[in-house]
PDB file of C-alpha atoms in Angstrom:
ATOM      1  CA  UNK A   1      89.474  64.460 112.009  1.00 40.00           C
ATOM      2  CA  UNK A   2      86.556  65.319 114.231  1.00 41.00           C
ATOM      3  CA  UNK A   3      83.489  67.482 114.396  1.00 39.00           C
ATOM      4  CA  UNK A   4      83.566  70.902 115.995  1.00 34.00           C
ATOM      5  CA  UNK A   5      80.971  72.131 118.451  1.00 34.00           C
ATOM      6  CA  UNK A   6      81.832  75.813 118.114  1.00 33.00           C
ATOM      7  CA  UNK A   7      83.269  76.006 121.630  1.00 30.00           C
ATOM      8  CA  UNK A   8      86.861  77.017 122.249  1.00 34.00           C
ATOM      9  CA  UNK A   9      89.126  74.014 122.143  1.00 34.00           C
ATOM     10  CA  UNK A  10      92.920  73.765 122.443  1.00 37.00           C
ATOM     11  CA  UNK A  11      93.666  77.233 121.158  1.00 40.00           C
ATOM     12  CA  UNK A  12      91.478  79.946 122.747  1.00 35.00           C
ATOM     13  CA  UNK A  13      91.653  82.034 119.564  1.00 41.00           C
ATOM     14  CA  UNK A  14      89.857  79.351 117.548  1.00 48.00           C
ATOM     15  CA  UNK A  15      86.121  79.771 117.350  1.00 66.00           C
ATOM     16  CA  UNK A  16      83.703  78.326 114.837  1.00 81.00           C
ATOM     17  CA  UNK A  17      80.922  80.877 114.687  1.00 81.00           C
ATOM     18  CA  UNK A  18      77.477  79.425 115.468  1.00 84.00           C
ATOM     19  CA  UNK A  19      76.236  79.954 111.928  1.00 82.00           C
ATOM     20  CA  UNK A  20      79.211  77.964 110.584  1.00 83.00           C
ATOM     21  CA  UNK A  21      79.183  74.877 112.821  1.00 86.00           C
ATOM     22  CA  UNK A  22      77.115  72.649 110.514  1.00 86.00           C
ATOM     23  CA  UNK A  23      79.052  73.898 107.488  1.00 88.00           C
ATOM     24  CA  UNK A  24      82.443  73.144 109.059  1.00 90.00           C
ATOM     25  CA  UNK A  25      81.324  69.657 110.088  1.00 91.00           C
ATOM     26  CA  UNK A  26      80.150  68.995 106.526  1.00 93.00           C
ATOM     27  CA  UNK A  27      83.432  70.324 105.125  1.00 94.00           C
ATOM     28  CA  UNK A  28      85.355  67.878 107.304  1.00 93.00           C
ATOM     29  CA  UNK A  29      83.081  65.012 106.247  1.00 94.00           C
ATOM     30  CA  UNK A  30      83.583  65.771 102.562  1.00 97.00           C
ATOM     31  CA  UNK A  31      87.345  66.031 102.967  1.00 97.00           C
ATOM     32  CA  UNK A  32      87.453  62.689 104.779  1.00 94.00           C
ATOM     33  CA  UNK A  33      85.591  61.104 101.880  1.00 96.00           C
ATOM     34  CA  UNK A  34      88.083  62.580  99.410  1.00 97.00           C
ATOM     35  CA  UNK A  35      91.301  61.861 101.306  1.00 97.00           C
ATOM     36  CA  UNK A  36      92.045  58.287 100.218  1.00 97.00           C
ATOM     37  CA  UNK A  37      91.837  59.070  96.517  1.00 98.00           C
ATOM     38  CA  UNK A  38      93.793  62.311  96.889  1.00 98.00           C
ATOM     39  CA  UNK A  39      96.652  60.643  98.754  1.00 97.00           C
ATOM     40  CA  UNK A  40      97.313  58.368  95.778  1.00 96.00           C
ATOM     41  CA  UNK A  41      99.033  61.330  94.100  1.00 96.00           C
ATOM     42  CA  UNK A  42     101.561  61.719  96.950  1.00 96.00           C
ATOM     43  CA  UNK A  43     105.088  60.344  96.879  1.00 90.00           C
ATOM     44  CA  UNK A  44     105.472  60.533 100.664  1.00 90.00           C
ATOM     45  CA  UNK A  45     103.463  60.102 103.809  1.00 95.00           C
ATOM     46  CA  UNK A  46     103.385  63.051 106.213  1.00 97.00           C
ATOM     47  CA  UNK A  47     102.498  63.466 109.862  1.00 97.00           C
ATOM     48  CA  UNK A  48     102.356  66.676 111.862  1.00 98.00           C
ATOM     49  CA  UNK A  49     101.841  68.171 115.291  1.00 98.00           C
ATOM     50  CA  UNK A  50     101.373  71.656 116.642  1.00 98.00           C
ATOM     51  CA  UNK A  51     104.693  72.886 117.996  1.00 98.00           C
ATOM     52  CA  UNK A  52     106.203  75.863 119.773  1.00 98.00           C
ATOM     53  CA  UNK A  53     107.192  78.768 117.554  1.00 98.00           C
ATOM     54  CA  UNK A  54     110.828  78.467 118.598  1.00 97.00           C
ATOM     55  CA  UNK A  55     111.116  74.684 118.425  1.00 97.00           C
ATOM     56  CA  UNK A  56     114.206  73.633 116.502  1.00 97.00           C
ATOM     57  CA  UNK A  57     113.521  71.755 113.273  1.00 97.00           C
ATOM     58  CA  UNK A  58     115.115  68.292 113.504  1.00 94.00           C
ATOM     59  CA  UNK A  59     117.669  67.445 110.854  1.00 89.00           C
ATOM     60  CA  UNK A  60     116.407  65.227 108.096  1.00 85.00           C
ATOM     61  CA  UNK A  61     112.882  64.958 106.729  1.00 91.00           C
ATOM     62  CA  UNK A  62     111.169  67.688 108.754  1.00 96.00           C
ATOM     63  CA  UNK A  63     109.910  71.226 108.182  1.00 98.00           C
ATOM     64  CA  UNK A  64     108.226  73.830 110.322  1.00 98.00           C
ATOM     65  CA  UNK A  65     105.175  75.387 108.688  1.00 98.00           C
ATOM     66  CA  UNK A  66     103.421  78.447 110.106  1.00 98.00           C
ATOM     67  CA  UNK A  67      99.907  78.452 108.657  1.00 98.00           C
ATOM     68  CA  UNK A  68      97.869  81.642 108.863  1.00 98.00           C
ATOM     69  CA  UNK A  69      94.234  82.182 108.043  1.00 98.00           C
ATOM     70  CA  UNK A  70      93.507  85.664 106.739  1.00 98.00           C
ATOM     71  CA  UNK A  71      91.916  88.256 108.992  1.00 98.00           C
ATOM     72  CA  UNK A  72      88.250  89.098 108.770  1.00 98.00           C
ATOM     73  CA  UNK A  73      87.206  90.099 105.258  1.00 98.00           C
ATOM     74  CA  UNK A  74      84.173  92.058 104.115  1.00 98.00           C
ATOM     75  CA  UNK A  75      82.666  88.810 102.826  1.00 97.00           C
ATOM     76  CA  UNK A  76      82.868  87.279 106.318  1.00 97.00           C
ATOM     77  CA  UNK A  77      80.781  90.146 107.679  1.00 97.00           C
ATOM     78  CA  UNK A  78      78.346  89.874 104.772  1.00 97.00           C
ATOM     79  CA  UNK A  79      77.832  86.146 105.387  1.00 96.00           C
ATOM     80  CA  UNK A  80      77.308  86.630 109.118  1.00 95.00           C
ATOM     81  CA  UNK A  81      74.682  89.319 108.538  1.00 97.00           C
ATOM     82  CA  UNK A  82      73.021  87.368 105.711  1.00 97.00           C
ATOM     83  CA  UNK A  83      72.621  84.235 107.795  1.00 96.00           C
ATOM     84  CA  UNK A  84      71.285  86.231 110.738  1.00 96.00           C
ATOM     85  CA  UNK A  85      68.223  87.325 108.768  1.00 96.00           C
ATOM     86  CA  UNK A  86      64.947  85.853 109.947  1.00 96.00           C
ATOM     87  CA  UNK A  87      64.070  84.736 106.421  1.00 96.00           C
ATOM     88  CA  UNK A  88      67.409  83.084 105.577  1.00 96.00           C
ATOM     89  CA  UNK A  89      66.691  79.860 103.719  1.00 96.00           C
ATOM     90  CA  UNK A  90      69.658  78.002 105.211  1.00 93.00           C
ATOM     91  CA  UNK A  91      71.318  77.593 101.809  1.00 93.00           C
ATOM     92  CA  UNK A  92      71.869  80.888  99.978  1.00 96.00           C
ATOM     93  CA  UNK A  93      74.900  83.139 100.351  1.00 97.00           C
ATOM     94  CA  UNK A  94      75.344  86.895  99.768  1.00 97.00           C
ATOM     95  CA  UNK A  95      78.098  86.400  97.202  1.00 98.00           C
ATOM     96  CA  UNK A  96      76.809  84.259  94.345  1.00 97.00           C
ATOM     97  CA  UNK A  97      75.990  85.494  90.856  1.00 95.00           C
ATOM     98  CA  UNK A  98      72.302  85.616  91.812  1.00 96.00           C
ATOM     99  CA  UNK A  99      72.825  87.641  94.970  1.00 97.00           C
ATOM    100  CA  UNK A 100      75.939  89.550  93.894  1.00 98.00           C
ATOM    101  CA  UNK A 101      75.490  90.201  90.145  1.00 97.00           C
ATOM    102  CA  UNK A 102      77.739  93.278  90.314  1.00 97.00           C
ATOM    103  CA  UNK A 103      80.579  91.321  91.949  1.00 98.00           C
ATOM    104  CA  UNK A 104      80.744  93.655  94.946  1.00 97.00           C
ATOM    105  CA  UNK A 105      82.496  90.921  96.919  1.00 98.00           C
ATOM    106  CA  UNK A 106      85.007  89.901  94.261  1.00 98.00           C
ATOM    107  CA  UNK A 107      88.331  89.194  95.976  1.00 98.00           C
ATOM    108  CA  UNK A 108      87.373  91.296  99.006  1.00 98.00           C
ATOM    109  CA  UNK A 109      89.793  93.203 101.185  1.00 98.00           C
ATOM    110  CA  UNK A 110      90.176  92.930 104.945  1.00 98.00           C
ATOM    111  CA  UNK A 111      87.871  94.907 107.204  1.00 98.00           C
ATOM    112  CA  UNK A 112      89.380  97.246 109.787  1.00 98.00           C
ATOM    113  CA  UNK A 113      88.950  94.407 112.272  1.00 98.00           C
ATOM    114  CA  UNK A 114      90.700  92.032 109.878  1.00 98.00           C
ATOM    115  CA  UNK A 115      93.644  94.396 109.504  1.00 98.00           C
ATOM    116  CA  UNK A 116      93.793  94.575 113.284  1.00 98.00           C
ATOM    117  CA  UNK A 117      93.833  90.782 113.531  1.00 98.00           C
ATOM    118  CA  UNK A 118      96.773  90.683 111.132  1.00 98.00           C
ATOM    119  CA  UNK A 119      98.647  93.354 113.070  1.00 98.00           C
ATOM    120  CA  UNK A 120      98.103  91.413 116.281  1.00 98.00           C
ATOM    121  CA  UNK A 121     100.359  88.745 114.761  1.00 98.00           C
ATOM    122  CA  UNK A 122     103.260  91.164 114.328  1.00 98.00           C
ATOM    123  CA  UNK A 123     104.888  90.619 117.717  1.00 97.00           C
ATOM    124  CA  UNK A 124     104.771  86.872 117.262  1.00 98.00           C
ATOM    125  CA  UNK A 125     105.868  87.128 113.620  1.00 98.00           C
ATOM    126  CA  UNK A 126     108.873  89.263 114.546  1.00 97.00           C
ATOM    127  CA  UNK A 127     110.081  86.558 116.917  1.00 97.00           C
ATOM    128  CA  UNK A 128     110.149  83.805 114.283  1.00 97.00           C
ATOM    129  CA  UNK A 129     112.383  83.471 111.248  1.00 95.00           C
ATOM    130  CA  UNK A 130     110.593  81.832 108.322  1.00 98.00           C
ATOM    131  CA  UNK A 131     112.794  81.665 105.263  1.00 98.00           C
ATOM    132  CA  UNK A 132     109.931  82.510 102.903  1.00 98.00           C
ATOM    133  CA  UNK A 133     106.371  83.796 103.113  1.00 99.00           C
ATOM    134  CA  UNK A 134     103.985  81.960 100.798  1.00 99.00           C
ATOM    135  CA  UNK A 135     100.662  83.647 100.140  1.00 99.00           C
ATOM    136  CA  UNK A 136      97.482  82.778  98.323  1.00 98.00           C
ATOM    137  CA  UNK A 137      97.088  85.078  95.307  1.00 98.00           C
ATOM    138  CA  UNK A 138      93.887  86.451  96.841  1.00 98.00           C
ATOM    139  CA  UNK A 139      93.809  89.928  98.336  1.00 98.00           C
ATOM    140  CA  UNK A 140      92.787  89.136 101.918  1.00 98.00           C
ATOM    141  CA  UNK A 141      95.497  86.502 102.373  1.00 98.00           C
ATOM    142  CA  UNK A 142      98.169  88.730 100.843  1.00 98.00           C
ATOM    143  CA  UNK A 143      97.154  91.643 103.056  1.00 98.00           C
ATOM    144  CA  UNK A 144      97.285  89.435 106.136  1.00 98.00           C
ATOM    145  CA  UNK A 145     100.708  88.017 105.332  1.00 98.00           C
ATOM    146  CA  UNK A 146     102.201  91.399 104.509  1.00 98.00           C
ATOM    147  CA  UNK A 147     100.780  93.026 107.634  1.00 98.00           C
ATOM    148  CA  UNK A 148     101.832  90.208 109.955  1.00 98.00           C
ATOM    149  CA  UNK A 149     105.388  90.122 108.603  1.00 98.00           C
ATOM    150  CA  UNK A 150     105.527  93.811 107.731  1.00 98.00           C
ATOM    151  CA  UNK A 151     108.921  94.513 109.296  1.00 97.00           C
ATOM    152  CA  UNK A 152     110.701  91.573 107.648  1.00 98.00           C
ATOM    153  CA  UNK A 153     109.105  92.143 104.241  1.00 98.00           C
ATOM    154  CA  UNK A 154     109.780  95.876 104.254  1.00 97.00           C
ATOM    155  CA  UNK A 155     113.450  95.466 105.123  1.00 97.00           C
ATOM    156  CA  UNK A 156     113.890  92.832 102.433  1.00 97.00           C
ATOM    157  CA  UNK A 157     114.796  89.936 104.744  1.00 98.00           C
ATOM    158  CA  UNK A 158     111.651  87.949 103.890  1.00 98.00           C
ATOM    159  CA  UNK A 159     110.423  87.227 100.378  1.00 98.00           C
ATOM    160  CA  UNK A 160     106.667  87.007  99.747  1.00 98.00           C
ATOM    161  CA  UNK A 161     105.731  84.558  96.989  1.00 99.00           C
ATOM    162  CA  UNK A 162     102.204  84.068  95.613  1.00 99.00           C
ATOM    163  CA  UNK A 163     101.170  80.434  95.065  1.00 98.00           C
ATOM    164  CA  UNK A 164      98.026  79.481  93.128  1.00 98.00           C
ATOM    165  CA  UNK A 165      97.761  76.134  94.924  1.00 98.00           C
ATOM    166  CA  UNK A 166      96.980  78.091  98.122  1.00 98.00           C
ATOM    167  CA  UNK A 167      93.913  79.724  96.518  1.00 98.00           C
ATOM    168  CA  UNK A 168      90.684  79.357  98.486  1.00 98.00           C
ATOM    169  CA  UNK A 169      88.154  76.787  97.307  1.00 98.00           C
ATOM    170  CA  UNK A 170      87.015  78.342  94.054  1.00 98.00           C
ATOM    171  CA  UNK A 171      83.927  78.780  91.934  1.00 98.00           C
ATOM    172  CA  UNK A 172      80.401  80.125  92.506  1.00 97.00           C
ATOM    173  CA  UNK A 173      81.248  82.507  95.363  1.00 98.00           C
ATOM    174  CA  UNK A 174      82.301  85.891  94.036  1.00 98.00           C
ATOM    175  CA  UNK A 175      84.412  86.420  97.158  1.00 98.00           C
ATOM    176  CA  UNK A 176      86.557  83.480  96.066  1.00 98.00           C
ATOM    177  CA  UNK A 177      87.230  84.833  92.564  1.00 98.00           C
ATOM    178  CA  UNK A 178      90.617  86.493  92.589  1.00 98.00           C
ATOM    179  CA  UNK A 179      91.579  89.677  90.808  1.00 98.00           C
ATOM    180  CA  UNK A 180      93.499  89.425  87.561  1.00 98.00           C
ATOM    181  CA  UNK A 181      97.237  88.915  87.856  1.00 98.00           C
ATOM    182  CA  UNK A 182      97.834  92.388  86.432  1.00 98.00           C
ATOM    183  CA  UNK A 183      95.638  94.000  89.086  1.00 98.00           C
ATOM    184  CA  UNK A 184      97.278  92.028  91.894  1.00 98.00           C
ATOM    185  CA  UNK A 185     100.788  92.895  90.738  1.00 98.00           C
ATOM    186  CA  UNK A 186      99.842  96.581  90.750  1.00 98.00           C
ATOM    187  CA  UNK A 187      98.287  96.360  94.225  1.00 98.00           C
ATOM    188  CA  UNK A 188     101.089  94.371  95.846  1.00 98.00           C
ATOM    189  CA  UNK A 189     104.491  95.307  94.387  1.00 98.00           C
ATOM    190  CA  UNK A 190     106.297  93.580  97.277  1.00 98.00           C
ATOM    191  CA  UNK A 191     104.896  90.179  96.305  1.00 98.00           C
ATOM    192  CA  UNK A 192     106.495  87.946  93.687  1.00 98.00           C
ATOM    193  CA  UNK A 193     103.758  86.751  91.305  1.00 98.00           C
ATOM    194  CA  UNK A 194     106.102  84.952  88.906  1.00 98.00           C
ATOM    195  CA  UNK A 195     104.587  81.536  89.703  1.00 98.00           C
ATOM    196  CA  UNK A 196     101.056  82.723  88.863  1.00 98.00           C
ATOM    197  CA  UNK A 197     100.625  81.559  85.279  1.00 98.00           C
ATOM    198  CA  UNK A 198      96.986  82.446  84.585  1.00 98.00           C
ATOM    199  CA  UNK A 199      95.959  86.062  84.142  1.00 98.00           C
ATOM    200  CA  UNK A 200      92.415  85.264  85.298  1.00 98.00           C
ATOM    201  CA  UNK A 201      91.291  83.030  88.140  1.00 98.00           C
ATOM    202  CA  UNK A 202      91.665  79.391  86.975  1.00 98.00           C
ATOM    203  CA  UNK A 203      89.226  78.111  89.617  1.00 98.00           C
ATOM    204  CA  UNK A 204      86.272  80.349  88.761  1.00 97.00           C
ATOM    205  CA  UNK A 205      84.991  78.247  85.866  1.00 94.00           C
ATOM    206  CA  UNK A 206      81.515  79.266  84.708  1.00 93.00           C
ATOM    207  CA  UNK A 207      80.749  80.795  88.085  1.00 95.00           C
ATOM    208  CA  UNK A 208      77.816  78.453  88.635  1.00 95.00           C
ATOM    209  CA  UNK A 209      79.537  75.589  90.450  1.00 96.00           C
ATOM    210  CA  UNK A 210      81.777  75.267  93.484  1.00 97.00           C
ATOM    211  CA  UNK A 211      85.165  73.597  93.089  1.00 98.00           C
ATOM    212  CA  UNK A 212      84.518  69.885  93.819  1.00 98.00           C
ATOM    213  CA  UNK A 213      85.775  68.582  97.151  1.00 98.00           C
ATOM    214  CA  UNK A 214      87.917  65.986  95.415  1.00 98.00           C
ATOM    215  CA  UNK A 215      89.654  68.701  93.413  1.00 98.00           C
ATOM    216  CA  UNK A 216      90.311  70.700  96.579  1.00 98.00           C
ATOM    217  CA  UNK A 217      91.660  67.598  98.330  1.00 98.00           C
ATOM    218  CA  UNK A 218      93.919  66.884  95.361  1.00 98.00           C
ATOM    219  CA  UNK A 219      95.143  70.474  95.417  1.00 98.00           C
ATOM    220  CA  UNK A 220      95.958  70.262  99.118  1.00 98.00           C
ATOM    221  CA  UNK A 221      98.112  67.214  98.428  1.00 98.00           C
ATOM    222  CA  UNK A 222      99.855  68.970  95.549  1.00 98.00           C
ATOM    223  CA  UNK A 223     100.486  72.028  97.728  1.00 98.00           C
ATOM    224  CA  UNK A 224     102.018  69.930 100.499  1.00 98.00           C
ATOM    225  CA  UNK A 225     104.261  67.995  98.118  1.00 96.00           C
ATOM    226  CA  UNK A 226     105.389  71.253  96.515  1.00 97.00           C
ATOM    227  CA  UNK A 227     106.245  72.616  99.972  1.00 97.00           C
ATOM    228  CA  UNK A 228     108.093  69.374 100.763  1.00 95.00           C
ATOM    229  CA  UNK A 229     110.354  69.860  97.752  1.00 95.00           C
ATOM    230  CA  UNK A 230     111.217  73.451  98.601  1.00 97.00           C
ATOM    231  CA  UNK A 231     114.682  74.072 100.087  1.00 96.00           C
ATOM    232  CA  UNK A 232     113.451  76.058 103.120  1.00 98.00           C
ATOM    233  CA  UNK A 233     113.085  74.384 106.509  1.00 97.00           C
ATOM    234  CA  UNK A 234     110.833  77.068 108.032  1.00 98.00           C
ATOM    235  CA  UNK A 235     107.974  78.434 105.923  1.00 98.00           C
ATOM    236  CA  UNK A 236     105.023  80.743 106.558  1.00 98.00           C
ATOM    237  CA  UNK A 237     101.819  80.299 104.560  1.00 99.00           C
ATOM    238  CA  UNK A 238      98.963  82.822 104.546  1.00 98.00           C
ATOM    239  CA  UNK A 239      95.799  81.367 103.057  1.00 98.00           C
ATOM    240  CA  UNK A 240      92.126  80.547 103.712  1.00 98.00           C
ATOM    241  CA  UNK A 241      89.800  78.418 105.815  1.00 97.00           C
ATOM    242  CA  UNK A 242      88.901  75.697 103.299  1.00 98.00           C
ATOM    243  CA  UNK A 243      92.317  75.130 101.725  1.00 98.00           C
ATOM    244  CA  UNK A 244      93.964  75.132 105.174  1.00 98.00           C
ATOM    245  CA  UNK A 245      91.341  72.715 106.518  1.00 98.00           C
ATOM    246  CA  UNK A 246      92.075  70.480 103.524  1.00 98.00           C
ATOM    247  CA  UNK A 247      95.825  70.777 104.073  1.00 98.00           C
ATOM    248  CA  UNK A 248      95.439  69.739 107.713  1.00 98.00           C
ATOM    249  CA  UNK A 249      93.023  66.872 107.084  1.00 97.00           C
ATOM    250  CA  UNK A 250      93.771  65.305 103.707  1.00 98.00           C
ATOM    251  CA  UNK A 251      97.507  64.846 102.972  1.00 98.00           C
ATOM    252  CA  UNK A 252      98.735  64.631 106.577  1.00 97.00           C
ATOM    253  CA  UNK A 253      98.073  62.614 109.720  1.00 97.00           C
ATOM    254  CA  UNK A 254      97.710  64.700 112.872  1.00 97.00           C
ATOM    255  CA  UNK A 255      99.405  63.532 116.069  1.00 95.00           C
ATOM    256  CA  UNK A 256      96.464  65.077 117.951  1.00 93.00           C
ATOM    257  CA  UNK A 257      93.040  65.395 116.350  1.00 92.00           C
ATOM    258  CA  UNK A 258      92.544  68.934 117.624  1.00 93.00           C
ATOM    259  CA  UNK A 259      95.666  70.073 115.756  1.00 95.00           C
ATOM    260  CA  UNK A 260      93.722  69.636 112.508  1.00 96.00           C
ATOM    261  CA  UNK A 261      90.849  71.890 113.566  1.00 95.00           C
ATOM    262  CA  UNK A 262      89.373  74.836 111.685  1.00 94.00           C
ATOM    263  CA  UNK A 263      91.355  78.065 111.995  1.00 96.00           C
ATOM    264  CA  UNK A 264      89.774  81.294 113.170  1.00 95.00           C
ATOM    265  CA  UNK A 265      90.325  84.515 111.231  1.00 97.00           C
ATOM    266  CA  UNK A 266      93.747  85.938 111.942  1.00 97.00           C
ATOM    267  CA  UNK A 267      94.991  82.734 113.566  1.00 97.00           C
ATOM    268  CA  UNK A 268      98.554  81.479 113.127  1.00 98.00           C
ATOM    269  CA  UNK A 269      99.401  77.879 113.981  1.00 98.00           C
ATOM    270  CA  UNK A 270     102.943  76.455 114.072  1.00 98.00           C
ATOM    271  CA  UNK A 271     103.229  72.900 112.734  1.00 98.00           C
ATOM    272  CA  UNK A 272     106.141  70.477 112.730  1.00 98.00           C
ATOM    273  CA  UNK A 273     105.907  68.267 109.654  1.00 98.00           C
ATOM    274  CA  UNK A 274     107.671  64.929 109.321  1.00 97.00           C
ATOM    275  CA  UNK A 275     107.979  63.337 105.886  1.00 95.00           C
ATOM    276  CA  UNK A 276     108.721  59.732 105.090  1.00 89.00           C
ATOM    277  CA  UNK A 277     111.570  59.118 102.641  1.00 73.00           C
ATOM    278  CA  UNK A 278     109.132  57.453 100.252  1.00 65.00           C
ATOM    279  CA  UNK A 279     105.445  56.619 100.326  1.00 55.00           C
ATOM    280  CA  UNK A 280     104.678  54.016 102.939  1.00 51.00           C
ATOM    281  CA  UNK A 281     108.149  53.972 104.499  1.00 47.00           C
TER     282      UNK A 281
END
């Protein structure tokens, strides 16, 4: 796991915006500190590498995982504009209870640009054949997954399943508080929400504190082990920057350090995962 300078690296679509460089580096540092403890909950060791979309999955203990970060959301624009202000204090955000008491940014939708980023994935998505589409239960990730795989979802050949473990890092930021299950079911009838057990967001807490890094690291490990036990060999996952960064950097070892880098909005990355039979083997 390494630091990111904000320049384009292996994938030209990946860019850490200038106002996020220090934040991303700190996120990686915190995840590294949490990784050893989090991995104690795993029954297997896992390594991965970025692969071609059409690479055949080897028989045995391997899976292909297409991870997708949601397209640009209204909260992304709000943060960019907030941090560009001359009087920004370097700490505050536009979507906390203090700055967003009316919850304007609660579970925000994609911007027009964000919808466009998702649609740009359609040609690539139509050429791959994931056996299931997993989505975070948050609106922007669901929108992105459904738009990217619109043809397959609409014709019924691809099931979309909401998974709470793929929720963005929760707490404190109103943009990371999901809608109620009832509201989400009404908005997205093509998504299966049967695995979502809590009506309200279980990661919001009192709204005053961010989900601890250790909890996020633990959740990334639980998500990966849950994926490992699924019957599908090729899986698509639409989620968020922090949970995907945790997934790439906590429970798995990257063959190439750059493969574990931050994802840009609307980016899809194909990963080949290899699982040990048991932990340490």
